Tab-separated table of C-alpha atoms in Angstrom:
chain	number	residue	atom	x	y	z
A	14	UNK	CA	45.367	59.005	-21.211
A	15	UNK	CA	47.589	57.515	-18.559
A	16	UNK	CA	46.216	55.536	-15.656
A	17	UNK	CA	47.314	58.277	-13.285
A	18	UNK	CA	45.394	60.967	-15.166
A	19	UNK	CA	42.352	58.744	-15.436
A	20	UNK	CA	42.305	58.239	-11.670
A	21	UNK	CA	42.637	61.994	-11.053
A	22	UNK	CA	45.795	61.735	-8.994
A	23	UNK	CA	47.632	65.038	-8.937
A	24	UNK	CA	51.251	64.126	-9.478
A	25	UNK	CA	54.016	66.253	-10.949
A	26	UNK	CA	55.603	65.357	-14.265
A	27	UNK	CA	59.099	65.026	-12.816
A	28	UNK	CA	61.122	62.021	-13.891
A	29	UNK	CA	60.293	58.989	-11.775
A	30	UNK	CA	63.025	57.850	-9.454
A	31	UNK	CA	63.077	54.790	-7.276
A	32	UNK	CA	63.403	55.751	-3.639
A	33	UNK	CA	64.250	53.816	-0.556
A	34	UNK	CA	61.530	52.870	1.870
A	35	UNK	CA	61.014	55.626	4.431
A	36	UNK	CA	61.052	53.408	7.485
A	37	UNK	CA	62.609	50.110	8.443
A	38	UNK	CA	60.592	47.006	7.799
A	39	UNK	CA	58.547	45.700	10.637
A	40	UNK	CA	59.941	42.851	12.612
A	41	UNK	CA	58.804	39.298	12.230
A	42	UNK	CA	55.241	38.821	13.220
A	43	UNK	CA	54.600	36.942	16.369
A	44	UNK	CA	50.948	36.412	15.690
A	45	UNK	CA	49.236	33.069	15.513
A	46	UNK	CA	47.097	32.417	12.461
A	47	UNK	CA	44.090	30.221	13.035
A	48	UNK	CA	43.024	27.374	10.804
A	49	UNK	CA	39.307	27.938	10.655
A	50	UNK	CA	38.818	31.647	10.214
A	51	UNK	CA	39.117	33.620	7.040
A	52	UNK	CA	39.887	36.936	8.737
A	53	UNK	CA	43.406	36.614	10.133
A	54	UNK	CA	44.804	38.979	12.734
A	55	UNK	CA	48.534	38.838	13.321
A	56	UNK	CA	51.241	40.924	14.928
A	57	UNK	CA	53.191	41.189	18.153
A	58	UNK	CA	50.309	42.464	20.267
A	59	UNK	CA	48.544	40.291	22.802
A	60	UNK	CA	45.264	40.696	20.954
A	61	UNK	CA	46.835	39.473	17.740
A	62	UNK	CA	48.277	36.390	19.418
A	63	UNK	CA	44.793	35.187	20.210
A	64	UNK	CA	44.601	34.052	16.591
A	65	UNK	CA	41.970	34.474	13.921
A	66	UNK	CA	38.576	36.047	14.094
A	67	UNK	CA	35.965	34.213	12.015
A	68	UNK	CA	35.075	36.452	9.091
A	69	UNK	CA	31.379	37.388	9.174
A	70	UNK	CA	29.130	35.465	6.880
A	71	UNK	CA	25.599	35.941	5.707
A	72	UNK	CA	24.131	35.500	9.166
A	73	UNK	CA	26.655	37.613	11.099
A	74	UNK	CA	26.797	41.145	12.399
A	75	UNK	CA	29.289	42.274	9.771
A	76	UNK	CA	30.135	45.735	10.965
A	77	UNK	CA	30.193	44.826	14.655
A	78	UNK	CA	32.581	41.893	14.240
A	79	UNK	CA	34.863	43.713	11.840
A	80	UNK	CA	35.010	46.758	14.088
A	81	UNK	CA	35.539	44.610	17.180
A	82	UNK	CA	38.710	43.154	15.654
A	83	UNK	CA	40.028	46.533	14.540
A	84	UNK	CA	38.900	49.249	16.960
A	85	UNK	CA	40.728	48.543	20.260
A	86	UNK	CA	44.328	48.594	19.050
A	87	UNK	CA	44.186	51.731	16.857
A	88	UNK	CA	42.815	53.692	19.801
A	89	UNK	CA	45.890	52.607	21.786
A	90	UNK	CA	48.210	53.796	19.013
A	91	UNK	CA	49.087	50.485	17.344
A	92	UNK	CA	49.991	50.538	13.651
A	93	UNK	CA	47.333	48.767	11.566
A	94	UNK	CA	47.359	47.129	8.135
A	95	UNK	CA	43.772	46.127	7.440
A	96	UNK	CA	42.011	44.291	4.648
A	97	UNK	CA	38.219	43.981	4.645
A	98	UNK	CA	35.372	43.727	2.191
A	99	UNK	CA	34.026	46.816	0.478
A	100	UNK	CA	31.198	48.401	2.419
A	101	UNK	CA	32.129	47.080	5.862
A	102	UNK	CA	32.948	50.428	7.438
A	103	UNK	CA	36.724	50.770	7.032
A	104	UNK	CA	36.318	54.543	6.802
A	105	UNK	CA	34.370	54.608	10.059
A	106	UNK	CA	37.193	52.706	11.763
A	107	UNK	CA	39.913	55.240	11.045
A	108	UNK	CA	37.616	58.269	11.340
A	109	UNK	CA	36.405	57.290	14.809
A	110	UNK	CA	39.797	56.148	16.090
A	111	UNK	CA	41.556	59.307	14.903
A	112	UNK	CA	38.847	61.503	16.411
A	113	UNK	CA	39.515	59.718	19.708
A	114	UNK	CA	43.173	60.751	19.504
A	115	UNK	CA	43.164	64.149	17.792
A	116	UNK	CA	44.963	66.909	19.679
A	117	UNK	CA	43.329	70.304	19.242
A	118	UNK	CA	46.206	72.794	19.088
A	119	UNK	CA	45.861	76.001	17.080
A	120	UNK	CA	47.971	75.981	13.918
A	121	UNK	CA	48.969	72.307	14.179
A	122	UNK	CA	47.889	69.234	12.234
A	123	UNK	CA	47.419	66.100	14.330
A	124	UNK	CA	45.949	63.663	11.777
A	125	UNK	CA	46.837	63.247	8.085
A	126	UNK	CA	44.681	61.094	5.788
A	127	UNK	CA	45.597	60.446	2.158
A	128	UNK	CA	43.619	58.790	-0.624
A	129	UNK	CA	43.984	58.460	-4.380
A	130	UNK	CA	41.109	60.534	-5.804
A	131	UNK	CA	39.624	63.932	-5.156
A	132	UNK	CA	36.078	62.656	-4.770
A	133	UNK	CA	37.171	60.127	-2.162
A	134	UNK	CA	39.029	62.851	-0.245
A	135	UNK	CA	35.902	65.014	-0.347
A	136	UNK	CA	33.798	62.090	0.892
A	137	UNK	CA	36.157	61.284	3.775
A	138	UNK	CA	36.167	64.958	4.835
A	139	UNK	CA	32.367	64.841	4.946
A	140	UNK	CA	32.476	61.714	7.111
A	141	UNK	CA	34.782	63.471	9.562
A	142	UNK	CA	32.411	66.426	9.724
A	143	UNK	CA	29.477	64.112	10.348
A	144	UNK	CA	31.177	62.169	13.142
A	145	UNK	CA	32.640	65.207	14.914
A	146	UNK	CA	29.304	67.012	15.103
A	147	UNK	CA	29.711	67.280	18.873
A	148	UNK	CA	33.400	68.234	18.636
A	149	UNK	CA	33.067	71.836	17.406
A	150	UNK	CA	36.678	72.722	18.225
A	151	UNK	CA	38.063	70.164	15.758
A	152	UNK	CA	38.765	71.672	12.334
A	153	UNK	CA	38.753	69.470	9.226
A	154	UNK	CA	40.438	70.431	5.948
A	155	UNK	CA	40.516	68.817	2.517
A	156	UNK	CA	43.201	69.590	-0.078
A	157	UNK	CA	43.276	68.284	-3.656
A	158	UNK	CA	44.139	69.467	-7.144
A	159	UNK	CA	41.850	71.166	-9.594
A	160	UNK	CA	41.289	74.180	-7.333
A	161	UNK	CA	43.646	77.161	-6.823
A	162	UNK	CA	46.401	76.313	-4.382
A	163	UNK	CA	46.199	79.867	-3.033
A	164	UNK	CA	42.943	78.947	-1.260
A	165	UNK	CA	44.708	76.118	0.547
A	166	UNK	CA	47.593	78.403	1.486
A	167	UNK	CA	45.207	80.959	3.013
A	168	UNK	CA	43.616	78.254	5.170
A	169	UNK	CA	46.981	76.944	6.356
A	170	UNK	CA	48.500	80.337	7.148
A	171	UNK	CA	45.725	81.343	9.533
A	172	UNK	CA	45.964	79.565	12.936
A	173	UNK	CA	42.211	80.094	13.371
A	174	UNK	CA	41.419	78.065	10.221
A	175	UNK	CA	44.408	75.697	10.152
A	176	UNK	CA	42.948	72.129	10.180
A	177	UNK	CA	43.696	69.697	12.988
A	178	UNK	CA	42.751	66.880	10.598
A	179	UNK	CA	43.783	67.056	6.937
A	180	UNK	CA	42.423	64.843	4.161
A	181	UNK	CA	43.907	65.072	0.686
A	182	UNK	CA	45.481	63.611	-2.421
A	183	UNK	CA	49.262	63.095	-2.502
A	184	UNK	CA	49.963	65.522	-5.366
A	185	UNK	CA	48.467	68.602	-3.731
A	186	UNK	CA	49.731	67.669	-0.254
A	187	UNK	CA	53.249	67.110	-1.579
A	188	UNK	CA	53.194	70.515	-3.279
A	189	UNK	CA	52.107	72.211	-0.042
A	190	UNK	CA	54.813	70.400	1.941
A	191	UNK	CA	57.492	71.084	-0.661
A	192	UNK	CA	56.709	74.818	-0.666
A	193	UNK	CA	56.653	74.806	3.153
A	194	UNK	CA	53.057	75.950	3.428
A	195	UNK	CA	52.156	72.734	5.232
A	196	UNK	CA	54.266	71.578	8.174
A	197	UNK	CA	53.657	68.061	9.416
A	198	UNK	CA	56.002	67.966	12.415
A	199	UNK	CA	53.041	67.600	14.808
A	200	UNK	CA	51.303	64.703	13.022
A	201	UNK	CA	50.406	61.880	15.408
A	202	UNK	CA	48.418	59.642	13.019
A	203	UNK	CA	49.172	58.901	9.349
A	204	UNK	CA	46.410	57.137	7.363
A	205	UNK	CA	46.362	55.712	3.826
A	206	UNK	CA	42.986	54.708	2.413
A	207	UNK	CA	43.084	52.353	-0.602
A	208	UNK	CA	46.746	51.855	0.272
A	209	UNK	CA	47.433	49.202	-2.378
A	210	UNK	CA	46.458	51.643	-5.126
A	211	UNK	CA	48.750	54.311	-3.705
A	212	UNK	CA	51.784	52.122	-3.033
A	213	UNK	CA	51.668	49.583	-5.843
A	214	UNK	CA	52.960	52.023	-8.476
A	215	UNK	CA	56.289	53.771	-8.063
A	216	UNK	CA	55.086	57.286	-8.974
A	217	UNK	CA	52.303	57.210	-6.396
A	218	UNK	CA	54.578	55.665	-3.800
A	219	UNK	CA	57.162	58.392	-4.341
A	220	UNK	CA	54.801	61.185	-3.333
A	221	UNK	CA	53.587	59.233	-0.317
A	222	UNK	CA	57.194	58.704	0.766
A	223	UNK	CA	58.038	62.397	0.480
A	224	UNK	CA	55.070	63.323	2.649
A	225	UNK	CA	55.826	60.483	5.070
A	226	UNK	CA	59.377	61.778	5.572
A	227	UNK	CA	57.983	65.189	6.524
A	228	UNK	CA	56.155	63.650	9.497
A	229	UNK	CA	57.722	62.722	12.869
A	230	UNK	CA	59.389	59.286	13.190
A	231	UNK	CA	57.158	58.389	16.126
A	232	UNK	CA	53.575	58.267	14.922
A	233	UNK	CA	50.792	55.809	14.318
A	234	UNK	CA	50.335	54.495	10.763
A	235	UNK	CA	47.107	52.916	9.533
A	236	UNK	CA	46.444	51.523	6.055
A	237	UNK	CA	43.218	50.101	4.641
A	238	UNK	CA	42.023	48.419	1.449
A	239	UNK	CA	39.713	45.668	0.241
A	240	UNK	CA	42.530	44.217	-1.855
A	241	UNK	CA	45.972	43.602	-0.369
A	242	UNK	CA	48.032	41.281	-2.542
A	243	UNK	CA	50.993	39.316	-1.226
A	244	UNK	CA	53.261	41.618	-3.254
A	245	UNK	CA	52.018	44.913	-1.813
A	246	UNK	CA	51.868	43.839	1.853
A	247	UNK	CA	55.661	44.045	2.449
A	248	UNK	CA	55.677	47.509	0.859
A	249	UNK	CA	52.960	48.678	3.242
A	250	UNK	CA	54.756	47.223	6.264
A	251	UNK	CA	57.906	49.220	5.489
A	252	UNK	CA	56.010	52.287	6.668
A	253	UNK	CA	55.088	50.615	9.964
A	254	UNK	CA	56.490	49.198	13.166
A	255	UNK	CA	55.105	45.885	14.438
A	256	UNK	CA	51.675	46.458	12.891
A	257	UNK	CA	48.456	44.685	13.720
A	258	UNK	CA	47.777	42.857	10.448
A	259	UNK	CA	44.225	41.952	9.466
A	260	UNK	CA	43.867	39.963	6.261
A	261	UNK	CA	41.229	37.919	4.523
A	262	UNK	CA	43.148	34.703	3.909
A	263	UNK	CA	40.394	33.197	1.791
A	264	UNK	CA	39.954	35.736	-1.002
A	265	UNK	CA	36.825	33.973	-2.185
A	266	UNK	CA	35.157	35.774	0.741
A	267	UNK	CA	35.993	39.196	-0.694
A	268	UNK	CA	32.883	39.255	-2.864
A	269	UNK	CA	29.903	40.858	-1.182
A	270	UNK	CA	27.153	38.780	0.318
A	271	UNK	CA	23.832	39.657	-1.295
A	272	UNK	CA	25.404	40.822	-4.575
A	273	UNK	CA	24.091	39.002	-7.650
A	274	UNK	CA	26.630	38.978	-10.494
A	275	UNK	CA	26.006	38.239	-14.177
A	276	UNK	CA	27.648	38.792	-17.543
A	277	UNK	CA	26.177	39.485	-20.976
A	278	UNK	CA	28.078	38.388	-24.073
A	279	UNK	CA	27.516	40.763	-26.973
A	280	UNK	CA	29.162	42.724	-29.766
A	281	UNK	CA	30.578	46.185	-29.094
A	282	UNK	CA	27.939	47.764	-31.337
A	283	UNK	CA	25.162	46.157	-29.280
A	284	UNK	CA	26.135	47.714	-25.946
A	285	UNK	CA	24.016	50.867	-26.182
A	286	UNK	CA	20.855	49.006	-27.120
A	287	UNK	CA	21.345	46.405	-24.390
A	288	UNK	CA	22.073	49.063	-21.781
A	289	UNK	CA	18.838	50.859	-22.636
A	290	UNK	CA	16.922	47.603	-22.295
A	291	UNK	CA	18.420	46.915	-18.868
A	292	UNK	CA	17.643	50.393	-17.577
A	293	UNK	CA	14.062	49.962	-18.782
A	294	UNK	CA	13.424	46.488	-17.393
A	295	UNK	CA	15.213	46.693	-14.021
A	296	UNK	CA	13.772	48.566	-11.063
A	297	UNK	CA	16.739	50.154	-9.299
A	298	UNK	CA	17.366	52.914	-6.800
A	299	UNK	CA	20.578	54.200	-8.360
A	300	UNK	CA	22.957	52.733	-10.921
A	301	UNK	CA	26.664	53.260	-11.575
A	302	UNK	CA	27.870	52.535	-15.134
A	303	UNK	CA	31.622	52.076	-15.602
A	304	UNK	CA	33.449	52.865	-18.850
A	305	UNK	CA	37.138	52.827	-19.742
A	306	UNK	CA	37.745	56.407	-20.900
A	307	UNK	CA	36.585	59.973	-20.417
A	308	UNK	CA	35.461	60.211	-24.046
A	309	UNK	CA	33.230	57.161	-23.705
A	310	UNK	CA	31.827	58.514	-20.435
A	311	UNK	CA	30.895	61.824	-22.069
A	312	UNK	CA	29.321	60.214	-25.129
A	313	UNK	CA	27.389	57.580	-23.185
A	314	UNK	CA	26.053	60.195	-20.766
A	315	UNK	CA	24.923	62.300	-23.729
A	316	UNK	CA	23.191	59.301	-25.301
A	317	UNK	CA	21.390	58.388	-22.070
A	318	UNK	CA	20.096	61.914	-21.585
A	319	UNK	CA	18.858	61.948	-25.179
A	320	UNK	CA	16.932	58.775	-24.307
A	321	UNK	CA	15.394	60.572	-21.292
A	322	UNK	CA	17.473	58.780	-18.666
A	323	UNK	CA	18.488	61.227	-15.862
A	324	UNK	CA	22.228	60.597	-15.971
A	325	UNK	CA	25.366	62.439	-14.951
A	326	UNK	CA	28.998	61.828	-15.980
A	327	UNK	CA	31.983	62.069	-13.627
A	328	UNK	CA	35.532	61.813	-14.969
A	329	UNK	CA	38.829	63.693	-15.213
A	330	UNK	CA	37.673	65.758	-18.195
A	331	UNK	CA	35.269	67.741	-16.011
A	332	UNK	CA	36.364	70.749	-13.959
A	333	UNK	CA	36.812	70.088	-10.256
A	334	UNK	CA	33.981	72.371	-9.169
A	335	UNK	CA	31.583	70.730	-11.626
A	336	UNK	CA	32.719	67.244	-10.604
A	337	UNK	CA	31.955	67.894	-6.947
A	338	UNK	CA	28.573	69.351	-7.920
A	339	UNK	CA	27.739	66.257	-9.981
A	340	UNK	CA	28.990	63.973	-7.225
A	341	UNK	CA	26.696	65.684	-4.706
A	342	UNK	CA	23.750	65.538	-7.120
A	343	UNK	CA	24.213	61.800	-7.444
A	344	UNK	CA	24.857	61.175	-3.758
A	345	UNK	CA	21.819	63.272	-2.770
A	346	UNK	CA	19.612	61.213	-5.101
A	347	UNK	CA	18.966	64.137	-7.471
A	348	UNK	CA	20.364	61.942	-10.240
A	349	UNK	CA	19.786	58.201	-10.379
A	350	UNK	CA	22.271	57.228	-13.097
A	351	UNK	CA	26.008	57.935	-13.046
A	352	UNK	CA	28.433	57.180	-15.873
A	353	UNK	CA	31.995	57.124	-14.560
A	354	UNK	CA	35.538	56.000	-15.164
A	355	UNK	CA	37.542	54.259	-12.444
A	356	UNK	CA	37.412	57.535	-10.504
A	357	UNK	CA	34.359	55.951	-8.877
A	358	UNK	CA	35.832	52.453	-8.818
A	359	UNK	CA	37.245	52.574	-5.280
A	360	UNK	CA	36.093	53.868	-1.941
A	361	UNK	CA	33.170	55.995	-3.086
A	362	UNK	CA	30.150	55.239	-0.915
A	363	UNK	CA	26.740	56.117	-2.329
A	364	UNK	CA	24.455	53.958	-0.245
A	365	UNK	CA	21.493	54.040	-2.631
A	366	UNK	CA	23.388	52.286	-5.441
A	367	UNK	CA	22.000	48.786	-5.923
A	368	UNK	CA	22.966	48.252	-9.564
A	369	UNK	CA	26.482	48.348	-11.052
A	370	UNK	CA	27.061	47.856	-14.786
A	371	UNK	CA	30.460	47.285	-16.364
A	372	UNK	CA	29.798	48.789	-19.798
A	373	UNK	CA	33.535	48.243	-20.289
A	374	UNK	CA	35.175	45.573	-18.156
A	375	UNK	CA	38.174	46.682	-16.070
A	376	UNK	CA	41.659	45.342	-16.877
A	377	UNK	CA	42.019	43.092	-13.816
A	378	UNK	CA	40.154	41.164	-11.123
A	379	UNK	CA	40.977	43.608	-8.307
A	380	UNK	CA	39.451	46.523	-10.211
A	381	UNK	CA	36.382	44.399	-10.916
A	382	UNK	CA	35.956	43.682	-7.205
A	383	UNK	CA	36.187	47.359	-6.294
A	384	UNK	CA	33.750	48.385	-9.022
A	385	UNK	CA	30.972	45.935	-8.199
A	386	UNK	CA	31.539	46.731	-4.532
A	387	UNK	CA	29.747	50.047	-5.118
A	388	UNK	CA	26.495	48.030	-5.027
A	389	UNK	CA	25.350	45.760	-2.212
A	390	UNK	CA	27.074	47.677	0.570
A	391	UNK	CA	26.510	47.068	4.305
A	392	UNK	CA	25.064	43.623	3.632
A	393	UNK	CA	22.229	44.914	1.445
A	394	UNK	CA	21.297	43.257	-1.819
A	395	UNK	CA	22.541	44.470	-5.178
A	396	UNK	CA	23.106	43.482	-8.779
A	397	UNK	CA	26.221	43.659	-10.967
A	398	UNK	CA	26.135	43.098	-14.740
A	399	UNK	CA	29.211	43.050	-16.989
A	400	UNK	CA	29.291	43.387	-20.774
A	401	UNK	CA	31.723	40.954	-22.422
A	402	UNK	CA	32.550	41.909	-26.002
A	403	UNK	CA	36.136	40.805	-26.650
A	404	UNK	CA	38.677	38.102	-25.905
A	405	UNK	CA	40.341	40.444	-23.413
A	406	UNK	CA	37.017	40.771	-21.587
A	407	UNK	CA	36.679	36.998	-21.454
A	408	UNK	CA	40.155	36.719	-19.946
A	409	UNK	CA	39.246	39.233	-17.230
A	410	UNK	CA	36.066	37.284	-16.512
A	411	UNK	CA	38.070	34.062	-16.170
A	412	UNK	CA	40.529	35.823	-13.868
A	413	UNK	CA	37.667	37.015	-11.647
A	414	UNK	CA	36.171	33.526	-11.450
A	415	UNK	CA	39.551	31.970	-10.665
A	416	UNK	CA	40.638	34.600	-8.140
A	417	UNK	CA	37.432	34.595	-6.122
A	418	UNK	CA	36.295	31.041	-6.913
A	419	UNK	CA	32.919	32.220	-8.105
A	420	UNK	CA	31.015	31.152	-11.208
A	421	UNK	CA	29.537	34.184	-12.935
A	422	UNK	CA	26.410	33.054	-14.794
A	423	UNK	CA	25.198	34.530	-18.043
A	424	UNK	CA	22.325	36.973	-17.682
A	425	UNK	CA	19.086	35.080	-18.469
A	426	UNK	CA	17.343	35.988	-21.704
A	427	UNK	CA	14.077	36.483	-19.850
A	428	UNK	CA	15.711	38.692	-17.237
A	429	UNK	CA	15.968	37.945	-13.536
A	430	UNK	CA	13.346	37.633	-10.829
A	431	UNK	CA	14.762	39.372	-7.800
A	432	UNK	CA	12.577	39.971	-4.764
A	433	UNK	CA	14.863	42.817	-3.853
A	434	UNK	CA	14.141	44.655	-7.071
A	435	UNK	CA	10.416	43.889	-6.846
A	436	UNK	CA	10.361	45.430	-3.378
A	437	UNK	CA	12.307	48.409	-4.647
A	438	UNK	CA	9.691	48.949	-7.337
A	439	UNK	CA	6.998	49.757	-4.766
A	440	UNK	CA	9.190	52.035	-2.684
A	441	UNK	CA	10.044	55.646	-3.253
A	442	UNK	CA	13.384	55.827	-1.496
A	443	UNK	CA	16.011	53.842	0.328
A	444	UNK	CA	18.168	55.260	3.083
A	445	UNK	CA	21.126	53.361	4.552
A	446	UNK	CA	22.187	54.264	8.077
A	447	UNK	CA	25.112	52.073	9.047
A	448	UNK	CA	23.772	48.566	8.830
A	449	UNK	CA	20.114	49.602	8.921
A	450	UNK	CA	18.205	49.946	5.684
A	451	UNK	CA	14.916	51.814	5.663
A	452	UNK	CA	12.567	51.714	2.684
A	453	UNK	CA	9.610	54.034	2.823
A	454	UNK	CA	6.711	55.156	0.678
A	455	UNK	CA	4.381	57.862	1.933
A	456	UNK	CA	0.638	57.338	2.039
A	457	UNK	CA	-2.418	59.200	3.203
A	458	UNK	CA	-4.571	56.440	4.623
A	459	UNK	CA	-3.185	53.085	5.577
A	460	UNK	CA	0.347	52.026	6.338
A	461	UNK	CA	1.631	48.485	6.537
A	462	UNK	CA	4.966	48.054	8.303
A	463	UNK	CA	6.876	44.901	7.446
A	464	UNK	CA	9.963	44.232	9.523
A	465	UNK	CA	12.679	41.709	8.735
A	466	UNK	CA	15.207	41.069	11.456
A	467	UNK	CA	17.633	38.225	11.885
A	468	UNK	CA	17.121	36.632	15.281
A	469	UNK	CA	19.895	37.370	17.787
A	470	UNK	CA	22.014	39.253	15.252
A	471	UNK	CA	22.349	42.498	13.403
A	472	UNK	CA	22.434	44.157	10.894
A	473	UNK	CA	18.751	43.926	10.258
A	474	UNK	CA	16.663	45.234	7.388
A	475	UNK	CA	13.630	47.264	8.292
A	476	UNK	CA	11.108	47.679	5.508
A	477	UNK	CA	8.486	50.343	6.072
A	478	UNK	CA	6.236	49.780	3.081
A	479	UNK	CA	3.168	51.939	2.814
A	480	UNK	CA	0.256	50.369	0.975
A	481	UNK	CA	-2.259	52.982	-0.082
A	482	UNK	CA	-5.057	52.467	-2.556
A	483	UNK	CA	-4.440	48.725	-2.758
A	484	UNK	CA	-6.950	45.970	-2.167
A	485	UNK	CA	-6.498	43.362	0.541
A	486	UNK	CA	-5.504	40.762	-2.051
A	487	UNK	CA	-2.705	42.974	-3.316
A	488	UNK	CA	-1.502	43.659	0.216
A	489	UNK	CA	-1.576	39.949	1.068
A	490	UNK	CA	0.473	39.272	-2.059
A	491	UNK	CA	2.996	41.877	-0.929
A	492	UNK	CA	3.204	40.200	2.476
A	493	UNK	CA	3.767	36.797	0.909
A	494	UNK	CA	6.356	38.189	-1.486
A	495	UNK	CA	8.395	39.707	1.329
A	496	UNK	CA	7.866	36.765	3.659
A	497	UNK	CA	9.326	34.527	0.962
A	498	UNK	CA	12.620	36.326	1.628
A	499	UNK	CA	12.684	34.899	5.123
A	500	UNK	CA	14.396	31.698	6.148
A	501	UNK	CA	14.365	29.748	9.387
A	502	UNK	CA	16.627	32.301	11.044
A	503	UNK	CA	14.478	35.296	10.163
A	504	UNK	CA	11.540	36.796	11.990
A	505	UNK	CA	8.898	38.621	9.975
A	506	UNK	CA	6.718	41.144	11.787
A	507	UNK	CA	3.754	42.706	10.008
A	508	UNK	CA	2.148	45.740	11.605
A	509	UNK	CA	-0.943	47.633	10.487
A	510	UNK	CA	-0.527	51.225	11.665
A	511	UNK	CA	-4.268	51.818	11.469
A	512	UNK	CA	-5.102	49.115	14.008
A	513	UNK	CA	-1.759	48.616	15.716
A	514	UNK	CA	-2.072	44.881	15.210
A	515	UNK	CA	1.044	42.821	14.476
């Protein structure tokens, strides 16, 4: 199966043809790049000429600083080319800025957002609906393949249902534009999520160009990705005019803080047994298991269910309606284990995932970064384990270590001792709200609230751990275990809800 089919991108089978860039290249950047920061902002704007913003580290307010460097200019209509770590809120940036600018006119589309997979388009649509809760007049539409195009046509023909904001995949959008069901002459903002994936290959870029040409010359263009190579940046800038450019100069900072990464060297025939052992010994909230083909995804999912693991498989071999159902089951915590191809490798945000397993390693370092980025989002802790069973796998591992200057240790024979996973073991659920993580277990009698918060900074982690039916010694041990997570910059507050004492 081709890479395009595997990633569920709905492109026609017409012969590929190289096309010219749809817009003139941006002029030379007048920005000043700083020496100390890793997040570089450049461009011709006054804000860009201030230099570099220091990229947030372990003790920084990640989302606030990232958003501070990105938010002001998009709201004013500046083109933006933005690179940032997975899980920092790139989606929130373009969702909120486009909602600030959307023009509500019946029968006209003001904002167009494109991404490379159907599930990601569905997720972005849901984010728009969540953020525009108090904007009832704004209509959001999502268009992708796998469903009858007649349903999309019905929505577009009726001015009462015609979306002001459209999210979709290039194949379906291009078909609607080509058949003149979708007119984009009123588009004010054009957004590409995971832009490197969409523009790096000529067939994907062709569809994006056709849609781009159907939009007005004067519009705002925003592109986002965690990985923006030196080769793809000029391609992105050909769609823009004097963009605000935000890059991570030091790519070693692309790996997520709080994400533990290991590899396990084994034979191909040993993978199933080792996977079962890991799922038994590790306490996780949700796990994503990546494989290289739809056949392997189906068979591994079948094997896991036979072993009484509550798994679900998501790949291109499943009908679109069933895929969305499975995606929602996993996202809503009805299923804790998901076996997937690279359909889930980019952009998908399931905030309860704290374990990612590469059953099959991806072909390159960028794909590895996106995959493991499904765990440890918003500064939370997570674990990534990769199976290495061939020379090709070893080469990918070396490429990852070289690219991001990180030494991936071998998974210890005795397993790992992770306070995060111990804490998870005594909690029933984890809910991520922005940069706030709440862990909670219900009780009937006594409730101990343990709060971790970094002094003078956010995000903070709030742990509401209910201790019911435990002796004082056990509770004291739990306190000490969690307090051991703290360092000199962390305040630990322990509150007994029965007495109110802290």
